[in-house]
PDB file of C-alpha atoms in Angstrom:
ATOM      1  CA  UNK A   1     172.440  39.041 106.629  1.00 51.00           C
ATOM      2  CA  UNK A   2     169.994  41.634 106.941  1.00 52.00           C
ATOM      3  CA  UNK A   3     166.895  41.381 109.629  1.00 54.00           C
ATOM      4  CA  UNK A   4     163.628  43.117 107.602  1.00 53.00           C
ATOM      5  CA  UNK A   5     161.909  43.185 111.030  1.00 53.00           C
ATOM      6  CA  UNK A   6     163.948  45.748 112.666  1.00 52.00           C
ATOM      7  CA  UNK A   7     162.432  48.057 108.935  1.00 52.00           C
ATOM      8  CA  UNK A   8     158.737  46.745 109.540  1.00 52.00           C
ATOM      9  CA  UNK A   9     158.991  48.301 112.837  1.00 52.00           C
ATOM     10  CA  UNK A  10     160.770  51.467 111.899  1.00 50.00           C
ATOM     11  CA  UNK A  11     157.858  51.965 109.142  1.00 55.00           C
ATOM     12  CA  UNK A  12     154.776  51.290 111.144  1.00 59.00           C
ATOM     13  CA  UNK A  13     156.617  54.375 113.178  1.00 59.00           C
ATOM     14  CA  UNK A  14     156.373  56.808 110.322  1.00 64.00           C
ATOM     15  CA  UNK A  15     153.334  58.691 109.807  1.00 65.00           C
ATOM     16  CA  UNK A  16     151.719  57.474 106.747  1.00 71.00           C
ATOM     17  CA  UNK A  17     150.924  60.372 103.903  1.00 81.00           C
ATOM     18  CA  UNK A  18     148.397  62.793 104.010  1.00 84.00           C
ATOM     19  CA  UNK A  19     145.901  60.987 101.545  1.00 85.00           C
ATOM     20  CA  UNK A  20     146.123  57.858 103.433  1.00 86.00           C
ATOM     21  CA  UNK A  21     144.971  59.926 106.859  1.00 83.00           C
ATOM     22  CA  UNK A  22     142.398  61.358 104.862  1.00 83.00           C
ATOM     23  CA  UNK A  23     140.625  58.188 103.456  1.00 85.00           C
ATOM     24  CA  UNK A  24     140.514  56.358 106.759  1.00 84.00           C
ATOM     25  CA  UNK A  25     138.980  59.650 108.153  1.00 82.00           C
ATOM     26  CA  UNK A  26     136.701  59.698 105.443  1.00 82.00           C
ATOM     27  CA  UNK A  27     135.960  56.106 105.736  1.00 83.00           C
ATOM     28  CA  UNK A  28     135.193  56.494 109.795  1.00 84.00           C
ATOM     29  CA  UNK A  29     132.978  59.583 109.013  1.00 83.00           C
ATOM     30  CA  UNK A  30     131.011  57.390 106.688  1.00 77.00           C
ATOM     31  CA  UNK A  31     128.917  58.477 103.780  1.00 66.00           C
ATOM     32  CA  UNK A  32     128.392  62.841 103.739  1.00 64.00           C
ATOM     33  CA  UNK A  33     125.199  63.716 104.457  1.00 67.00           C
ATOM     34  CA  UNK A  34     123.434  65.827 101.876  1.00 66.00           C
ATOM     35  CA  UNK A  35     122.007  69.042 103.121  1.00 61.00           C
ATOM     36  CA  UNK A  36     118.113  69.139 103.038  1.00 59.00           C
ATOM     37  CA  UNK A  37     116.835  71.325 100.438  1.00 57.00           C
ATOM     38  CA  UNK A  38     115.381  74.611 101.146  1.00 56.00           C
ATOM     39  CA  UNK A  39     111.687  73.881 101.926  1.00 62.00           C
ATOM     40  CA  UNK A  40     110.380  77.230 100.434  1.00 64.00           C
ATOM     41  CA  UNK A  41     108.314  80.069 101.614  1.00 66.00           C
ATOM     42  CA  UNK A  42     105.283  79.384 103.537  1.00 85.00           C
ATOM     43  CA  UNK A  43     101.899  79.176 101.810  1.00 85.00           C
ATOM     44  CA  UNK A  44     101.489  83.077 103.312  1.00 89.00           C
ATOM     45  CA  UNK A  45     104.208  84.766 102.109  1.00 88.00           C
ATOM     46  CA  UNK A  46     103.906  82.673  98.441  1.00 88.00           C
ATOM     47  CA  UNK A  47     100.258  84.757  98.253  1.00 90.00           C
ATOM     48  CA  UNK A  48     101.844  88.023  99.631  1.00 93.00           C
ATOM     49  CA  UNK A  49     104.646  88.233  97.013  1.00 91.00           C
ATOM     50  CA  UNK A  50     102.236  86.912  94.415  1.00 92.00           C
ATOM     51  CA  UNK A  51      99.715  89.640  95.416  1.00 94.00           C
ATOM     52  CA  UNK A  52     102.384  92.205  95.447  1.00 94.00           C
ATOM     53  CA  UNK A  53     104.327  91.729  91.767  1.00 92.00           C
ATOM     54  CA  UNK A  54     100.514  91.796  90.369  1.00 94.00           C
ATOM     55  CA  UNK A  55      99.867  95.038  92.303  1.00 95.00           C
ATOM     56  CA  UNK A  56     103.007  96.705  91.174  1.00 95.00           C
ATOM     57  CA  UNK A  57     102.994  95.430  87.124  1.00 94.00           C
ATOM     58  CA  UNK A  58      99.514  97.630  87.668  1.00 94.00           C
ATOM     59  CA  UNK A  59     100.727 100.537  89.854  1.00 95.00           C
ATOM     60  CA  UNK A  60     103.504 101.081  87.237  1.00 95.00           C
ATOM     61  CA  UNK A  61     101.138 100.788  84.187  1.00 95.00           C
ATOM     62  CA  UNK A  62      99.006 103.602  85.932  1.00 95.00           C
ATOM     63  CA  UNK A  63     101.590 106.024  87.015  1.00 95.00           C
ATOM     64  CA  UNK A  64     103.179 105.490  83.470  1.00 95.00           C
ATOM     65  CA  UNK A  65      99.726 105.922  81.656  1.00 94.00           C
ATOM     66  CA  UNK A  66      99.339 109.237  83.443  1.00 94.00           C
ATOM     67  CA  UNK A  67     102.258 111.177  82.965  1.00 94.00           C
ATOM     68  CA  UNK A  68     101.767 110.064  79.476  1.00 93.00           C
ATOM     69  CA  UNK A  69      98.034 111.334  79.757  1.00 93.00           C
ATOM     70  CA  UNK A  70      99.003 114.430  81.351  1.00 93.00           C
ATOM     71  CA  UNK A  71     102.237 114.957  78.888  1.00 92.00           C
ATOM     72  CA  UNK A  72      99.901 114.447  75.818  1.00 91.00           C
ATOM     73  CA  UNK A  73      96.813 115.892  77.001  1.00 89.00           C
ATOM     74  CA  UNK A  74      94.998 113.306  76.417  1.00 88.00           C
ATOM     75  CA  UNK A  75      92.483 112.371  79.488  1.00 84.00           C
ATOM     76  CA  UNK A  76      91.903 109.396  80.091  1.00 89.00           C
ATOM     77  CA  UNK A  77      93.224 107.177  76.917  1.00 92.00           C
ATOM     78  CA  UNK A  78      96.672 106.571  78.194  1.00 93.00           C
ATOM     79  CA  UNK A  79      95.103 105.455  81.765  1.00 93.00           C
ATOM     80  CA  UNK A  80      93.626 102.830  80.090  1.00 94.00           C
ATOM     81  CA  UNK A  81      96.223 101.502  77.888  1.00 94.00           C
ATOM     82  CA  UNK A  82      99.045 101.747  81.227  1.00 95.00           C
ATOM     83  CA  UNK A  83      95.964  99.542  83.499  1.00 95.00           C
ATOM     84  CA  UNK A  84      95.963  96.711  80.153  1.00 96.00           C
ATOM     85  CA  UNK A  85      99.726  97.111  80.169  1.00 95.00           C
ATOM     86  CA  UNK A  86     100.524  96.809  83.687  1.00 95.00           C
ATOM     87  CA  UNK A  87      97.746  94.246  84.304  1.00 95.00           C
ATOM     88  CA  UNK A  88      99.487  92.035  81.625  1.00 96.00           C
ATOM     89  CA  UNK A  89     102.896  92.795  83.585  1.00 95.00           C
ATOM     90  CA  UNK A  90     101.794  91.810  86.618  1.00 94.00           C
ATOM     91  CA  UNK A  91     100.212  88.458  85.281  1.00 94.00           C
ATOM     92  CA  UNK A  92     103.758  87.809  83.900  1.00 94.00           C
ATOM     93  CA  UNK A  93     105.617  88.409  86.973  1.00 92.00           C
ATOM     94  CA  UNK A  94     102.728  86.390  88.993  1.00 93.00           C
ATOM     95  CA  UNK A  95     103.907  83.503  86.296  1.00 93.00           C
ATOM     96  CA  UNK A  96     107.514  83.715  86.631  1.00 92.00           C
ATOM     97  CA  UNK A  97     107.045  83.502  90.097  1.00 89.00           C
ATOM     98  CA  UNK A  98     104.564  80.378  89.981  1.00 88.00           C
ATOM     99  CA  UNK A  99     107.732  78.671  87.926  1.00 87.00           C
ATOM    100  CA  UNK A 100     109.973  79.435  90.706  1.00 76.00           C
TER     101      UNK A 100
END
């Protein structure tokens, strides 16, 4: 004759596993909380960075167009074509950005 109560009490004794502790945790935390997503930039700095890759596509486009100018002797032709090329840059960047 073997008593089973004097093993019920020896197993409610034993630490249960390590998955066990970790659902009932889980279960008192409740449900995670998802993490709020990233608001953006203000309305500001959206213009200032907007203003800025514009600025430099054109910048670029100049300083390119004259050390071509200058390299080529040709006055102001290069100029030109680097202020349509880096205007067209710029309105690129300006649209990547808007995607963003």
């Amino acid at each position: 004759m073997s008593n089973d109560s004097g093993a019920d009490k020896a197993d409610e004794n034993q630490p249960g596993s390590l998955e066990e502790f970790s659902e009932r945790l889980d279960r008192m935390r409740g449900a995670p909380e998802e993490p709020e997503p990233h608001k953006g930039a203000s309305a500001m700095g959206r213009a200032m960075r907007l203003s800025t890759e514009l600025l430099a596509g054109l910048f670029v486009g100049c300083l390119i167009g004259l050390g071509l100018d200058r390299w080529l002797g040709t006055s102001p032709l290069f100029l030109l074509v680097g202020i349509g090329v880096g205007f067209a840059a710029g309105v690129l960047n300006v649209a990547r950005a808007m995607k963003e």
